[in-house]
PDB file of C-alpha atoms in Angstrom:
ATOM      1  CA  MET A   1     -11.749  79.931 -16.269  1.00 52.00           C
ATOM      2  CA  ARG A   2     -13.841  77.375 -14.615  1.00 48.00           C
ATOM      3  CA  LYS A   3     -15.255  76.389 -17.909  1.00 46.00           C
ATOM      4  CA  ILE A   4     -11.853  75.875 -19.198  1.00 48.00           C
ATOM      5  CA  LEU A   5     -10.693  73.834 -16.184  1.00 44.00           C
ATOM      6  CA  PHE A   6     -13.926  71.854 -16.405  1.00 41.00           C
ATOM      7  CA  GLY A   7     -13.270  71.154 -20.121  1.00 43.00           C
ATOM      8  CA  VAL A   8      -9.766  70.116 -19.424  1.00 38.00           C
ATOM      9  CA  ILE A   9     -10.856  67.645 -16.612  1.00 44.00           C
ATOM     10  CA  ILE A  10     -13.598  66.103 -18.890  1.00 45.00           C
ATOM     11  CA  THR A  11     -11.085  65.628 -21.755  1.00 44.00           C
ATOM     12  CA  LEU A  12      -8.673  63.855 -19.334  1.00 38.00           C
ATOM     13  CA  ILE A  13     -11.341  61.611 -18.077  1.00 43.00           C
ATOM     14  CA  ILE A  14     -12.433  60.701 -21.705  1.00 41.00           C
ATOM     15  CA  LEU A  15      -8.739  60.112 -22.678  1.00 38.00           C
ATOM     16  CA  PHE A  16      -8.026  57.941 -19.662  1.00 41.00           C
ATOM     17  CA  THR A  17     -11.278  55.923 -20.107  1.00 42.00           C
ATOM     18  CA  PHE A  18     -10.442  55.297 -23.740  1.00 39.00           C
ATOM     19  CA  LYS A  19      -6.762  54.254 -22.969  1.00 43.00           C
ATOM     20  CA  TYR A  20      -8.024  52.047 -20.044  1.00 38.00           C
ATOM     21  CA  CYS A  21     -10.627  50.265 -22.320  1.00 40.00           C
ATOM     22  CA  ASN A  22      -7.989  49.696 -25.043  1.00 41.00           C
ATOM     23  CA  ALA A  23      -5.509  48.270 -22.615  1.00 39.00           C
ATOM     24  CA  LYS A  24      -8.204  45.852 -21.366  1.00 40.00           C
ATOM     25  CA  LYS A  25      -9.119  44.916 -24.920  1.00 40.00           C
ATOM     26  CA  GLU A  26      -5.491  44.302 -25.713  1.00 41.00           C
ATOM     27  CA  ASP A  27      -5.249  42.081 -22.457  1.00 45.00           C
ATOM     28  CA  ARG A  28      -8.217  40.035 -23.616  1.00 48.00           C
ATOM     29  CA  ILE A  29      -6.681  39.658 -27.094  1.00 43.00           C
ATOM     30  CA  VAL A  30      -3.357  38.521 -25.580  1.00 45.00           C
ATOM     31  CA  LEU A  31      -5.208  36.048 -23.319  1.00 46.00           C
ATOM     32  CA  GLN A  32      -7.214  34.628 -26.217  1.00 55.00           C
ATOM     33  CA  GLN A  33      -3.976  34.333 -28.316  1.00 64.00           C
ATOM     34  CA  ASN A  34      -2.213  32.480 -25.395  1.00 62.00           C
ATOM     35  CA  SER A  35      -5.305  30.147 -24.980  1.00 70.00           C
ATOM     36  CA  VAL A  36      -5.170  29.340 -28.741  1.00 70.00           C
ATOM     37  CA  LEU A  37      -1.328  28.637 -28.539  1.00 71.00           C
ATOM     38  CA  ILE A  38      -1.899  26.369 -25.461  1.00 72.00           C
ATOM     39  CA  GLN A  39      -4.748  24.522 -27.137  1.00 73.00           C
ATOM     40  CA  GLU A  40      -2.792  23.974 -30.386  1.00 73.00           C
ATOM     41  CA  GLN A  41       0.092  22.555 -28.214  1.00 68.00           C
ATOM     42  CA  ILE A  42      -2.515  20.103 -26.540  1.00 70.00           C
ATOM     43  CA  ASN A  43      -3.706  18.984 -29.922  1.00 71.00           C
ATOM     44  CA  ASN A  44      -0.139  18.510 -31.163  1.00 66.00           C
ATOM     45  CA  VAL A  45       0.954  16.328 -28.189  1.00 62.00           C
ATOM     46  CA  GLY A  46      -2.322  14.367 -28.322  1.00 60.00           C
ATOM     47  CA  LYS A  47      -0.644  11.118 -29.954  1.00 71.00           C
ATOM     48  CA  LEU A  48       0.294   7.757 -28.917  1.00 77.00           C
ATOM     49  CA  ILE A  49       3.850   7.249 -27.560  1.00 81.00           C
ATOM     50  CA  VAL A  50       5.093   3.734 -27.327  1.00 84.00           C
ATOM     51  CA  THR A  51       8.107   2.222 -25.675  1.00 89.00           C
ATOM     52  CA  GLU A  52       9.053  -1.140 -26.776  1.00 90.00           C
ATOM     53  CA  GLY A  53      11.133  -4.038 -25.520  1.00 91.00           C
ATOM     54  CA  HIS A  54      12.026  -7.746 -26.280  1.00 92.00           C
ATOM     55  CA  PHE A  55      12.110 -10.667 -23.818  1.00 91.00           C
ATOM     56  CA  SER A  56      13.220 -14.317 -24.297  1.00 90.00           C
ATOM     57  CA  GLU A  57      12.684 -17.205 -21.855  1.00 88.00           C
ATOM     58  CA  VAL A  58      12.621 -20.961 -21.795  1.00 91.00           C
ATOM     59  CA  PHE A  59       9.943 -22.762 -19.784  1.00 87.00           C
ATOM     60  CA  ASN A  60       9.736 -26.413 -18.700  1.00 89.00           C
ATOM     61  CA  TYR A  61       5.990 -27.500 -18.562  1.00 87.00           C
ATOM     62  CA  LYS A  62       5.110 -30.545 -16.610  1.00 84.00           C
ATOM     63  CA  ASN A  63       1.693 -31.936 -15.709  1.00 79.00           C
ATOM     64  CA  SER A  64       1.119 -35.238 -13.817  1.00 75.00           C
ATOM     65  CA  LYS A  65      -2.038 -37.110 -13.364  1.00 76.00           C
ATOM     66  CA  ASP A  66      -2.690 -39.942 -11.023  1.00 69.00           C
ATOM     67  CA  ILE A  67      -4.116 -43.163 -12.727  1.00 70.00           C
ATOM     68  CA  LEU A  68      -5.741 -45.740 -10.531  1.00 65.00           C
ATOM     69  CA  GLY A  69      -5.145 -43.670  -7.381  1.00 61.00           C
ATOM     70  CA  GLU A  70      -1.467 -43.559  -6.415  1.00 65.00           C
ATOM     71  CA  TYR A  71      -0.444 -46.659  -8.088  1.00 67.00           C
ATOM     72  CA  PHE A  72       0.425 -45.110 -11.470  1.00 70.00           C
ATOM     73  CA  THR A  73       1.128 -41.697 -12.605  1.00 74.00           C
ATOM     74  CA  SER A  74       0.938 -40.315 -16.124  1.00 75.00           C
ATOM     75  CA  GLU A  75       3.096 -37.308 -16.938  1.00 81.00           C
ATOM     76  CA  LYS A  76       3.219 -34.961 -19.907  1.00 80.00           C
ATOM     77  CA  LYS A  77       5.814 -32.194 -20.416  1.00 85.00           C
ATOM     78  CA  ALA A  78       7.199 -29.881 -23.027  1.00 88.00           C
ATOM     79  CA  LEU A  79       9.989 -27.493 -23.528  1.00 90.00           C
ATOM     80  CA  VAL A  80       8.753 -23.959 -24.440  1.00 91.00           C
ATOM     81  CA  VAL A  81      11.023 -21.246 -26.012  1.00 93.00           C
ATOM     82  CA  VAL A  82       9.410 -17.876 -25.738  1.00 92.00           C
ATOM     83  CA  ASN A  83      10.309 -14.696 -27.678  1.00 94.00           C
ATOM     84  CA  ALA A  84       8.044 -11.779 -26.897  1.00 92.00           C
ATOM     85  CA  GLU A  85       7.689  -8.254 -28.169  1.00 92.00           C
ATOM     86  CA  VAL A  86       6.329  -6.021 -25.465  1.00 91.00           C
ATOM     87  CA  SER A  87       5.118  -2.328 -25.821  1.00 91.00           C
ATOM     88  CA  ILE A  88       4.014   0.210 -23.224  1.00 91.00           C
ATOM     89  CA  ALA A  89       1.983   3.016 -24.574  1.00 91.00           C
ATOM     90  CA  TYR A  90       0.363   6.262 -23.382  1.00 90.00           C
ATOM     91  CA  ASP A  91      -2.618   7.590 -25.349  1.00 89.00           C
ATOM     92  CA  LEU A  92      -1.994  11.265 -24.874  1.00 84.00           C
ATOM     93  CA  SER A  93      -5.196  12.067 -26.743  1.00 84.00           C
ATOM     94  CA  LYS A  94      -6.944  10.802 -23.491  1.00 87.00           C
ATOM     95  CA  ILE A  95      -5.319  13.372 -21.277  1.00 87.00           C
ATOM     96  CA  GLU A  96      -7.874  15.761 -19.680  1.00 89.00           C
ATOM     97  CA  PHE A  97      -7.162  19.526 -19.254  1.00 88.00           C
ATOM     98  CA  ARG A  98      -8.875  22.598 -18.036  1.00 89.00           C
ATOM     99  CA  MET A  99      -7.708  26.120 -19.127  1.00 86.00           C
ATOM    100  CA  ASP A 100      -8.572  29.092 -16.748  1.00 87.00           C
ATOM    101  CA  GLU A 101      -7.909  32.335 -18.603  1.00 84.00           C
ATOM    102  CA  GLU A 102      -8.745  34.504 -15.507  1.00 86.00           C
ATOM    103  CA  THR A 103      -6.025  32.844 -13.371  1.00 88.00           C
ATOM    104  CA  LYS A 104      -3.810  31.966 -16.267  1.00 87.00           C
ATOM    105  CA  THR A 105      -3.713  28.298 -15.217  1.00 89.00           C
ATOM    106  CA  LEU A 106      -3.542  25.085 -17.348  1.00 89.00           C
ATOM    107  CA  THR A 107      -4.614  22.005 -15.014  1.00 91.00           C
ATOM    108  CA  ILE A 108      -4.038  18.587 -16.046  1.00 90.00           C
ATOM    109  CA  LEU A 109      -7.028  16.771 -14.694  1.00 90.00           C
ATOM    110  CA  ASN A 110      -6.268  13.136 -15.648  1.00 89.00           C
ATOM    111  CA  ILE A 111      -3.265  11.299 -17.259  1.00 88.00           C
ATOM    112  CA  PRO A 112      -4.402   7.850 -18.827  1.00 88.00           C
ATOM    113  CA  GLU A 113      -2.614   4.624 -17.321  1.00 89.00           C
ATOM    114  CA  GLU A 114       0.023   2.946 -19.454  1.00 90.00           C
ATOM    115  CA  GLU A 115      -1.296   0.219 -21.804  1.00 91.00           C
ATOM    116  CA  ILE A 116       0.864  -2.750 -21.676  1.00 92.00           C
ATOM    117  CA  LYS A 117       0.792  -5.146 -24.805  1.00 92.00           C
ATOM    118  CA  ILE A 118       2.528  -8.472 -24.780  1.00 91.00           C
ATOM    119  CA  ASN A 119       2.764 -10.442 -28.170  1.00 91.00           C
ATOM    120  CA  PRO A 120       4.601 -13.658 -27.309  1.00 90.00           C
ATOM    121  CA  ASP A 121       5.879 -16.139 -29.851  1.00 92.00           C
ATOM    122  CA  LEU A 122       5.860 -19.743 -28.478  1.00 91.00           C
ATOM    123  CA  GLU A 123       7.774 -22.722 -29.886  1.00 92.00           C
ATOM    124  CA  TYR A 124       7.206 -26.055 -28.419  1.00 88.00           C
ATOM    125  CA  TYR A 125       9.893 -28.727 -28.173  1.00 90.00           C
ATOM    126  CA  ASP A 126      10.267 -32.183 -26.965  1.00 85.00           C
ATOM    127  CA  ILE A 127       6.508 -32.694 -26.262  1.00 85.00           C
ATOM    128  CA  GLN A 128       5.911 -35.910 -24.483  1.00 82.00           C
ATOM    129  CA  SER A 129       2.644 -37.368 -23.380  1.00 77.00           C
ATOM    130  CA  ASP A 130       0.603 -40.704 -23.425  1.00 79.00           C
ATOM    131  CA  PHE A 131      -2.814 -42.034 -23.880  1.00 77.00           C
ATOM    132  CA  PHE A 132      -3.840 -41.448 -20.390  1.00 75.00           C
ATOM    133  CA  ASN A 133      -2.652 -37.897 -20.122  1.00 76.00           C
ATOM    134  CA  PRO A 134      -2.507 -36.364 -23.740  1.00 83.00           C
ATOM    135  CA  PHE A 135      -1.766 -32.809 -24.534  1.00 83.00           C
ATOM    136  CA  GLU A 136      -4.951 -30.712 -24.818  1.00 87.00           C
ATOM    137  CA  ALA A 137      -6.102 -27.202 -25.762  1.00 89.00           C
ATOM    138  CA  LYS A 138      -6.217 -26.463 -21.955  1.00 90.00           C
ATOM    139  CA  ASP A 139      -2.436 -27.196 -21.634  1.00 87.00           C
ATOM    140  CA  TYR A 140      -1.525 -24.686 -24.470  1.00 88.00           C
ATOM    141  CA  ASN A 141      -3.907 -22.253 -22.582  1.00 91.00           C
ATOM    142  CA  ASP A 142      -2.296 -22.760 -19.282  1.00 90.00           C
ATOM    143  CA  ILE A 143       1.084 -22.326 -20.895  1.00 89.00           C
ATOM    144  CA  LYS A 144       0.214 -19.116 -22.529  1.00 90.00           C
ATOM    145  CA  THR A 145      -1.301 -17.747 -19.126  1.00 91.00           C
ATOM    146  CA  THR A 146       1.934 -18.774 -17.308  1.00 90.00           C
ATOM    147  CA  VAL A 147       4.078 -17.205 -19.848  1.00 90.00           C
ATOM    148  CA  LYS A 148       2.223 -13.943 -19.810  1.00 91.00           C
ATOM    149  CA  GLU A 149       2.237 -13.781 -15.986  1.00 91.00           C
ATOM    150  CA  SER A 150       6.029 -14.345 -16.124  1.00 91.00           C
ATOM    151  CA  LEU A 151       6.462 -11.591 -18.638  1.00 91.00           C
ATOM    152  CA  TYR A 152       4.526  -9.193 -16.631  1.00 91.00           C
ATOM    153  CA  LYS A 153       6.917  -9.762 -13.698  1.00 91.00           C
ATOM    154  CA  LYS A 154       9.842  -9.227 -15.983  1.00 90.00           C
ATOM    155  CA  ILE A 155       8.501  -5.992 -17.234  1.00 90.00           C
ATOM    156  CA  GLU A 156       8.007  -4.722 -13.599  1.00 89.00           C
ATOM    157  CA  ALA A 157      11.573  -5.613 -12.834  1.00 89.00           C
ATOM    158  CA  SER A 158      13.059  -4.088 -15.848  1.00 89.00           C
ATOM    159  CA  ASP A 159      13.395  -0.437 -16.800  1.00 90.00           C
ATOM    160  CA  LEU A 160      10.828  -0.510 -19.631  1.00 90.00           C
ATOM    161  CA  LYS A 161       8.146   1.217 -17.476  1.00 89.00           C
ATOM    162  CA  THR A 162      10.553   3.779 -16.235  1.00 88.00           C
ATOM    163  CA  ASN A 163      11.590   4.613 -19.924  1.00 90.00           C
ATOM    164  CA  ALA A 164       7.985   4.798 -20.917  1.00 90.00           C
ATOM    165  CA  LYS A 165       7.242   7.366 -18.101  1.00 89.00           C
ATOM    166  CA  ASN A 166      10.335   9.407 -18.935  1.00 88.00           C
ATOM    167  CA  ARG A 167       8.986   9.786 -22.463  1.00 88.00           C
ATOM    168  CA  LEU A 168       5.560  10.775 -21.058  1.00 89.00           C
ATOM    169  CA  ILE A 169       7.375  13.347 -18.844  1.00 88.00           C
ATOM    170  CA  SER A 170       9.178  14.647 -21.772  1.00 87.00           C
ATOM    171  CA  GLU A 171       5.982  15.258 -23.647  1.00 85.00           C
ATOM    172  CA  LEU A 172       4.347  16.971 -20.629  1.00 86.00           C
ATOM    173  CA  SER A 173       7.478  19.170 -20.213  1.00 87.00           C
ATOM    174  CA  LYS A 174       6.298  20.964 -23.527  1.00 85.00           C
ATOM    175  CA  PHE A 175       3.270  22.164 -21.551  1.00 84.00           C
ATOM    176  CA  TYR A 176       5.430  23.508 -18.715  1.00 86.00           C
ATOM    177  CA  ILE A 177       7.809  25.298 -21.186  1.00 86.00           C
ATOM    178  CA  LEU A 178       4.820  26.927 -23.018  1.00 85.00           C
ATOM    179  CA  THR A 179       2.789  27.970 -19.973  1.00 85.00           C
ATOM    180  CA  ASN A 180       5.958  29.175 -18.146  1.00 87.00           C
ATOM    181  CA  SER A 181       7.027  31.345 -21.186  1.00 85.00           C
ATOM    182  CA  LEU A 182       3.447  32.890 -21.422  1.00 84.00           C
ATOM    183  CA  GLY A 183       3.070  33.692 -17.740  1.00 87.00           C
ATOM    184  CA  TRP A 184       0.604  30.814 -17.108  1.00 88.00           C
ATOM    185  CA  THR A 185       0.847  28.170 -14.362  1.00 89.00           C
ATOM    186  CA  LEU A 186       0.938  24.410 -15.034  1.00 90.00           C
ATOM    187  CA  GLN A 187      -0.652  22.295 -12.419  1.00 90.00           C
ATOM    188  CA  TYR A 188      -1.550  18.623 -11.773  1.00 88.00           C
ATOM    189  CA  ASN A 189      -3.894  17.436  -8.986  1.00 80.00           C
ATOM    190  CA  GLU A 190      -4.169  20.924  -7.811  1.00 81.00           C
ATOM    191  CA  ILE A 191      -0.448  21.177  -7.410  1.00 85.00           C
ATOM    192  CA  PRO A 192       1.634  23.692  -9.364  1.00 87.00           C
ATOM    193  CA  MET A 193       4.499  22.593 -11.380  1.00 84.00           C
ATOM    194  CA  THR A 194       6.808  25.344 -10.449  1.00 83.00           C
ATOM    195  CA  ASN A 195       9.895  23.802 -12.135  1.00 82.00           C
ATOM    196  CA  MET A 196      11.065  20.738 -14.102  1.00 79.00           C
ATOM    197  CA  GLU A 197      12.007  18.815 -10.916  1.00 81.00           C
ATOM    198  CA  ALA A 198       8.349  18.929  -9.851  1.00 80.00           C
ATOM    199  CA  LEU A 199       7.246  17.598 -13.294  1.00 77.00           C
ATOM    200  CA  GLN A 200       9.858  14.876 -13.164  1.00 76.00           C
ATOM    201  CA  GLY A 201       8.431  13.840  -9.656  1.00 76.00           C
ATOM    202  CA  LEU A 202       4.859  13.293 -10.834  1.00 73.00           C
ATOM    203  CA  LYS A 203       3.310  10.214  -9.311  1.00 70.00           C
ATOM    204  CA  LEU A 204       1.320   8.499 -12.124  1.00 65.00           C
TER     205      LEU A 204
END
């Protein structure tokens, strides 16, 4: 009787161990599959997203130069019409991630800053100057610098940067949807993204 009972116990232990090992193996396979899915999503999103805009502006350029002290002043001026194509881009291939299979956590380590590109087309009208104060290369460079500074201010005051950020958040939301569906946690700066509102509130 004891031998029979002992045999039953040994059999149960073997079956339990086998089942436990199989369950652990299945867990590892699922974790590996989830990691592969997340990595594929990272690769798919690793692209350049660009938000474009157009700005127009008219500048009056003036430059005065004193000749013979204060007795005579030579002035040069020009009317400058600016049409500029502006783009704000996020290179998502530069986003840095860390995956932790043990805690089922995908951590965003770094999001690249936006890249602002300005391509102004300048047209000059009514250029006036004289022998004592002629138009030079420096004047054109000064005008370009002033134009770009003005356009940067216009970009800051517009909704272009907000639209660019919204497109970035839209791409990042794909990570939240995927990790959430797989039972993983998405976090940024060690802060868990528990819902879409948290993702929308990211300070970049």
